[in-house]
JSON list of C-alpha atoms in Angstrom, two decimals:
[
{"chain": "A", "resi": 238, "resn": "UNK", "atom": "CA", "xyz": [96.17, 111.84, 111.85]},
{"chain": "A", "resi": 239, "resn": "UNK", "atom": "CA", "xyz": [93.26, 110.05, 111.64]},
{"chain": "A", "resi": 240, "resn": "UNK", "atom": "CA", "xyz": [91.20, 113.92, 111.11]},
{"chain": "A", "resi": 241, "resn": "UNK", "atom": "CA", "xyz": [93.17, 114.33, 107.95]},
{"chain": "A", "resi": 242, "resn": "UNK", "atom": "CA", "xyz": [92.73, 110.99, 106.40]},
{"chain": "A", "resi": 243, "resn": "UNK", "atom": "CA", "xyz": [90.53, 111.62, 103.47]},
{"chain": "A", "resi": 244, "resn": "UNK", "atom": "CA", "xyz": [87.53, 108.76, 104.39]},
{"chain": "A", "resi": 245, "resn": "UNK", "atom": "CA", "xyz": [84.60, 108.14, 101.92]},
{"chain": "A", "resi": 246, "resn": "UNK", "atom": "CA", "xyz": [82.06, 107.60, 104.60]},
{"chain": "A", "resi": 247, "resn": "UNK", "atom": "CA", "xyz": [81.76, 108.91, 108.20]},
{"chain": "A", "resi": 248, "resn": "UNK", "atom": "CA", "xyz": [80.93, 105.35, 109.10]},
{"chain": "A", "resi": 249, "resn": "UNK", "atom": "CA", "xyz": [84.22, 104.07, 107.95]},
{"chain": "A", "resi": 250, "resn": "UNK", "atom": "CA", "xyz": [86.12, 106.76, 109.96]},
{"chain": "A", "resi": 251, "resn": "UNK", "atom": "CA", "xyz": [84.17, 105.89, 113.37]},
{"chain": "A", "resi": 252, "resn": "UNK", "atom": "CA", "xyz": [85.11, 102.25, 112.20]},
{"chain": "A", "resi": 253, "resn": "UNK", "atom": "CA", "xyz": [88.74, 102.87, 112.08]},
{"chain": "A", "resi": 254, "resn": "UNK", "atom": "CA", "xyz": [89.03, 104.96, 114.96]},
{"chain": "A", "resi": 255, "resn": "UNK", "atom": "CA", "xyz": [86.48, 102.12, 117.18]},
{"chain": "A", "resi": 256, "resn": "UNK", "atom": "CA", "xyz": [89.32, 99.69, 115.89]},
{"chain": "A", "resi": 257, "resn": "UNK", "atom": "CA", "xyz": [92.39, 101.70, 116.56]},
{"chain": "A", "resi": 258, "resn": "UNK", "atom": "CA", "xyz": [91.04, 102.52, 120.24]},
{"chain": "A", "resi": 259, "resn": "UNK", "atom": "CA", "xyz": [89.77, 99.12, 120.64]},
{"chain": "A", "resi": 260, "resn": "UNK", "atom": "CA", "xyz": [86.68, 99.81, 121.03]},
{"chain": "A", "resi": 261, "resn": "UNK", "atom": "CA", "xyz": [84.05, 96.97, 121.01]},
{"chain": "A", "resi": 262, "resn": "UNK", "atom": "CA", "xyz": [80.89, 99.25, 121.58]},
{"chain": "A", "resi": 263, "resn": "UNK", "atom": "CA", "xyz": [79.85, 100.20, 118.09]},
{"chain": "A", "resi": 264, "resn": "UNK", "atom": "CA", "xyz": [76.91, 102.21, 119.76]},
{"chain": "A", "resi": 265, "resn": "UNK", "atom": "CA", "xyz": [78.97, 104.90, 121.21]},
{"chain": "A", "resi": 266, "resn": "UNK", "atom": "CA", "xyz": [80.91, 107.71, 119.58]},
{"chain": "A", "resi": 267, "resn": "UNK", "atom": "CA", "xyz": [84.09, 107.22, 118.46]},
{"chain": "A", "resi": 268, "resn": "UNK", "atom": "CA", "xyz": [86.63, 108.24, 121.37]},
{"chain": "A", "resi": 269, "resn": "UNK", "atom": "CA", "xyz": [88.36, 111.82, 120.65]},
{"chain": "A", "resi": 270, "resn": "UNK", "atom": "CA", "xyz": [91.96, 110.19, 120.92]},
{"chain": "A", "resi": 271, "resn": "UNK", "atom": "CA", "xyz": [93.26, 106.89, 120.67]},
{"chain": "A", "resi": 272, "resn": "UNK", "atom": "CA", "xyz": [95.88, 105.55, 122.92]},
{"chain": "A", "resi": 273, "resn": "UNK", "atom": "CA", "xyz": [96.43, 102.72, 121.03]},
{"chain": "A", "resi": 274, "resn": "UNK", "atom": "CA", "xyz": [97.47, 104.86, 117.66]},
{"chain": "A", "resi": 275, "resn": "UNK", "atom": "CA", "xyz": [100.66, 105.39, 118.21]},
{"chain": "A", "resi": 276, "resn": "UNK", "atom": "CA", "xyz": [101.47, 102.23, 118.55]},
{"chain": "A", "resi": 277, "resn": "UNK", "atom": "CA", "xyz": [99.47, 101.12, 115.66]},
{"chain": "A", "resi": 278, "resn": "UNK", "atom": "CA", "xyz": [101.22, 103.80, 113.69]},
{"chain": "A", "resi": 279, "resn": "UNK", "atom": "CA", "xyz": [104.72, 103.05, 114.53]},
{"chain": "A", "resi": 280, "resn": "UNK", "atom": "CA", "xyz": [104.30, 99.66, 113.69]},
{"chain": "A", "resi": 281, "resn": "UNK", "atom": "CA", "xyz": [102.54, 100.32, 110.64]},
{"chain": "A", "resi": 282, "resn": "UNK", "atom": "CA", "xyz": [105.30, 102.42, 109.35]},
{"chain": "A", "resi": 283, "resn": "UNK", "atom": "CA", "xyz": [108.17, 100.04, 110.67]},
{"chain": "A", "resi": 284, "resn": "UNK", "atom": "CA", "xyz": [106.92, 97.82, 107.96]},
{"chain": "A", "resi": 285, "resn": "UNK", "atom": "CA", "xyz": [108.15, 99.91, 105.23]},
{"chain": "A", "resi": 286, "resn": "UNK", "atom": "CA", "xyz": [111.01, 101.93, 106.89]},
{"chain": "A", "resi": 287, "resn": "UNK", "atom": "CA", "xyz": [113.53, 99.19, 106.85]},
{"chain": "A", "resi": 288, "resn": "UNK", "atom": "CA", "xyz": [112.94, 98.39, 103.07]},
{"chain": "A", "resi": 289, "resn": "UNK", "atom": "CA", "xyz": [113.10, 101.63, 102.62]},
{"chain": "A", "resi": 290, "resn": "UNK", "atom": "CA", "xyz": [116.44, 102.22, 104.24]},
{"chain": "A", "resi": 291, "resn": "UNK", "atom": "CA", "xyz": [117.67, 99.46, 102.50]},
{"chain": "A", "resi": 292, "resn": "UNK", "atom": "CA", "xyz": [116.91, 100.57, 99.05]},
{"chain": "A", "resi": 293, "resn": "UNK", "atom": "CA", "xyz": [118.43, 103.84, 99.82]},
{"chain": "A", "resi": 294, "resn": "UNK", "atom": "CA", "xyz": [121.61, 102.71, 101.33]},
{"chain": "A", "resi": 295, "resn": "UNK", "atom": "CA", "xyz": [121.83, 100.36, 98.27]},
{"chain": "A", "resi": 296, "resn": "UNK", "atom": "CA", "xyz": [121.59, 102.87, 95.84]},
{"chain": "A", "resi": 297, "resn": "UNK", "atom": "CA", "xyz": [123.29, 105.75, 97.55]},
{"chain": "A", "resi": 298, "resn": "UNK", "atom": "CA", "xyz": [120.30, 107.87, 97.95]},
{"chain": "A", "resi": 299, "resn": "UNK", "atom": "CA", "xyz": [121.59, 109.56, 101.07]},
{"chain": "A", "resi": 300, "resn": "UNK", "atom": "CA", "xyz": [119.38, 112.20, 101.56]},
{"chain": "A", "resi": 301, "resn": "UNK", "atom": "CA", "xyz": [116.49, 110.47, 101.58]},
{"chain": "A", "resi": 302, "resn": "UNK", "atom": "CA", "xyz": [117.88, 107.68, 103.94]},
{"chain": "A", "resi": 303, "resn": "UNK", "atom": "CA", "xyz": [119.14, 110.73, 106.10]},
{"chain": "A", "resi": 304, "resn": "UNK", "atom": "CA", "xyz": [115.56, 112.04, 106.35]},
{"chain": "A", "resi": 305, "resn": "UNK", "atom": "CA", "xyz": [114.24, 108.61, 107.38]},
{"chain": "A", "resi": 306, "resn": "UNK", "atom": "CA", "xyz": [116.40, 108.47, 110.09]},
{"chain": "A", "resi": 307, "resn": "UNK", "atom": "CA", "xyz": [115.79, 111.69, 111.30]},
{"chain": "A", "resi": 308, "resn": "UNK", "atom": "CA", "xyz": [112.25, 110.60, 111.77]},
{"chain": "A", "resi": 309, "resn": "UNK", "atom": "CA", "xyz": [113.46, 107.48, 113.70]},
{"chain": "A", "resi": 310, "resn": "UNK", "atom": "CA", "xyz": [115.98, 104.71, 113.57]},
{"chain": "A", "resi": 311, "resn": "UNK", "atom": "CA", "xyz": [113.51, 101.59, 113.65]},
{"chain": "A", "resi": 312, "resn": "UNK", "atom": "CA", "xyz": [114.15, 99.21, 111.05]},
{"chain": "A", "resi": 313, "resn": "UNK", "atom": "CA", "xyz": [117.89, 100.27, 110.55]},
{"chain": "A", "resi": 314, "resn": "UNK", "atom": "CA", "xyz": [118.86, 96.50, 110.83]},
{"chain": "A", "resi": 315, "resn": "UNK", "atom": "CA", "xyz": [116.00, 95.31, 108.58]},
{"chain": "A", "resi": 316, "resn": "UNK", "atom": "CA", "xyz": [117.19, 92.05, 106.56]},
{"chain": "A", "resi": 317, "resn": "UNK", "atom": "CA", "xyz": [116.42, 91.13, 103.21]},
{"chain": "A", "resi": 318, "resn": "UNK", "atom": "CA", "xyz": [114.40, 88.33, 103.41]},
{"chain": "A", "resi": 319, "resn": "UNK", "atom": "CA", "xyz": [116.25, 86.53, 100.45]},
{"chain": "A", "resi": 320, "resn": "UNK", "atom": "CA", "xyz": [119.62, 86.82, 101.38]},
{"chain": "A", "resi": 321, "resn": "UNK", "atom": "CA", "xyz": [120.24, 88.18, 105.27]},
{"chain": "A", "resi": 322, "resn": "UNK", "atom": "CA", "xyz": [121.84, 91.29, 104.02]},
{"chain": "A", "resi": 323, "resn": "UNK", "atom": "CA", "xyz": [121.10, 94.98, 105.73]},
{"chain": "A", "resi": 324, "resn": "UNK", "atom": "CA", "xyz": [120.95, 98.35, 104.87]},
{"chain": "A", "resi": 325, "resn": "UNK", "atom": "CA", "xyz": [124.30, 98.80, 106.30]},
{"chain": "A", "resi": 326, "resn": "UNK", "atom": "CA", "xyz": [126.23, 95.92, 104.79]},
{"chain": "A", "resi": 327, "resn": "UNK", "atom": "CA", "xyz": [124.54, 97.18, 100.91]},
{"chain": "A", "resi": 328, "resn": "UNK", "atom": "CA", "xyz": [126.18, 100.33, 101.98]},
{"chain": "A", "resi": 329, "resn": "UNK", "atom": "CA", "xyz": [129.34, 99.14, 102.95]},
{"chain": "A", "resi": 330, "resn": "UNK", "atom": "CA", "xyz": [129.34, 96.56, 99.38]},
{"chain": "A", "resi": 331, "resn": "UNK", "atom": "CA", "xyz": [128.44, 99.45, 97.01]},
{"chain": "A", "resi": 332, "resn": "UNK", "atom": "CA", "xyz": [130.93, 102.15, 98.60]},
{"chain": "A", "resi": 333, "resn": "UNK", "atom": "CA", "xyz": [128.23, 104.67, 100.00]},
{"chain": "A", "resi": 334, "resn": "UNK", "atom": "CA", "xyz": [130.15, 106.07, 102.11]},
{"chain": "A", "resi": 335, "resn": "UNK", "atom": "CA", "xyz": [127.86, 108.50, 103.50]},
{"chain": "A", "resi": 336, "resn": "UNK", "atom": "CA", "xyz": [124.88, 106.04, 103.74]},
{"chain": "A", "resi": 337, "resn": "UNK", "atom": "CA", "xyz": [127.67, 104.19, 105.88]},
{"chain": "A", "resi": 338, "resn": "UNK", "atom": "CA", "xyz": [128.07, 106.60, 108.19]},
{"chain": "A", "resi": 339, "resn": "UNK", "atom": "CA", "xyz": [124.36, 107.43, 108.62]},
{"chain": "A", "resi": 340, "resn": "UNK", "atom": "CA", "xyz": [123.33, 104.17, 109.57]},
{"chain": "A", "resi": 341, "resn": "UNK", "atom": "CA", "xyz": [126.47, 103.52, 111.73]},
{"chain": "A", "resi": 342, "resn": "UNK", "atom": "CA", "xyz": [125.32, 107.19, 113.47]},
{"chain": "A", "resi": 343, "resn": "UNK", "atom": "CA", "xyz": [121.90, 105.56, 113.57]},
{"chain": "A", "resi": 344, "resn": "UNK", "atom": "CA", "xyz": [122.83, 102.51, 115.72]},
{"chain": "A", "resi": 345, "resn": "UNK", "atom": "CA", "xyz": [123.32, 99.96, 112.40]},
{"chain": "A", "resi": 346, "resn": "UNK", "atom": "CA", "xyz": [124.81, 96.81, 113.89]},
{"chain": "A", "resi": 347, "resn": "UNK", "atom": "CA", "xyz": [128.15, 96.40, 112.58]},
{"chain": "A", "resi": 348, "resn": "UNK", "atom": "CA", "xyz": [128.31, 92.50, 113.27]},
{"chain": "A", "resi": 349, "resn": "UNK", "atom": "CA", "xyz": [125.09, 91.49, 111.56]},
{"chain": "A", "resi": 350, "resn": "UNK", "atom": "CA", "xyz": [125.85, 88.36, 109.20]},
{"chain": "A", "resi": 351, "resn": "UNK", "atom": "CA", "xyz": [123.90, 87.90, 106.17]},
{"chain": "A", "resi": 352, "resn": "UNK", "atom": "CA", "xyz": [122.73, 84.01, 105.19]},
{"chain": "A", "resi": 353, "resn": "UNK", "atom": "CA", "xyz": [126.46, 83.09, 104.79]},
{"chain": "A", "resi": 354, "resn": "UNK", "atom": "CA", "xyz": [127.83, 84.86, 107.81]},
{"chain": "A", "resi": 355, "resn": "UNK", "atom": "CA", "xyz": [129.26, 87.73, 106.13]},
{"chain": "A", "resi": 356, "resn": "UNK", "atom": "CA", "xyz": [129.42, 90.90, 108.11]},
{"chain": "A", "resi": 357, "resn": "UNK", "atom": "CA", "xyz": [129.34, 94.58, 106.41]},
{"chain": "A", "resi": 358, "resn": "UNK", "atom": "CA", "xyz": [132.96, 94.92, 107.78]},
{"chain": "A", "resi": 359, "resn": "UNK", "atom": "CA", "xyz": [133.83, 91.98, 105.65]},
{"chain": "A", "resi": 360, "resn": "UNK", "atom": "CA", "xyz": [132.06, 92.67, 102.48]},
{"chain": "A", "resi": 361, "resn": "UNK", "atom": "CA", "xyz": [133.58, 96.51, 102.50]},
{"chain": "A", "resi": 362, "resn": "UNK", "atom": "CA", "xyz": [136.88, 94.62, 102.83]},
{"chain": "A", "resi": 363, "resn": "UNK", "atom": "CA", "xyz": [136.31, 92.21, 100.05]},
{"chain": "A", "resi": 364, "resn": "UNK", "atom": "CA", "xyz": [134.71, 94.34, 97.86]},
{"chain": "A", "resi": 365, "resn": "UNK", "atom": "CA", "xyz": [137.62, 97.30, 98.45]},
{"chain": "A", "resi": 366, "resn": "UNK", "atom": "CA", "xyz": [135.75, 99.62, 99.74]},
{"chain": "A", "resi": 367, "resn": "UNK", "atom": "CA", "xyz": [138.50, 101.71, 101.65]},
{"chain": "A", "resi": 368, "resn": "UNK", "atom": "CA", "xyz": [136.28, 104.10, 103.04]},
{"chain": "A", "resi": 369, "resn": "UNK", "atom": "CA", "xyz": [133.20, 102.21, 103.94]},
{"chain": "A", "resi": 370, "resn": "UNK", "atom": "CA", "xyz": [136.16, 100.14, 105.94]},
{"chain": "A", "resi": 371, "resn": "UNK", "atom": "CA", "xyz": [137.24, 103.42, 107.87]},
{"chain": "A", "resi": 372, "resn": "UNK", "atom": "CA", "xyz": [133.59, 104.33, 109.11]},
{"chain": "A", "resi": 373, "resn": "UNK", "atom": "CA", "xyz": [132.82, 100.80, 110.39]},
{"chain": "A", "resi": 374, "resn": "UNK", "atom": "CA", "xyz": [136.17, 99.68, 111.80]}
]
């Protein structure tokens, strides 16, 4: 992956490889492989996966949500910092049945309450989202 990056300077690439590999020896050539790279890459992607899932679930973009979930379920229980809602909560609230189904299949927590103590199951019931209720219960 690092080989595919279009880095303007060869020294920048060396520096990135050294940082990822945890190398303190700046005189040595960069390592051919970086044992820590996968962990760094996974953490980096996790920063964006949860918020992206949240948006796709809220808007009912089940195809994009499916693609994200196929790549891994990290971030499936991401909470919106403003109100504590999750992707499953928003999909249930908005009646996005396909998104609810995908999120449940990925292991989303059905009992994850928002900042007011409301769960996805309760919000689906309150909003009259019958198909979401069937999937969640």
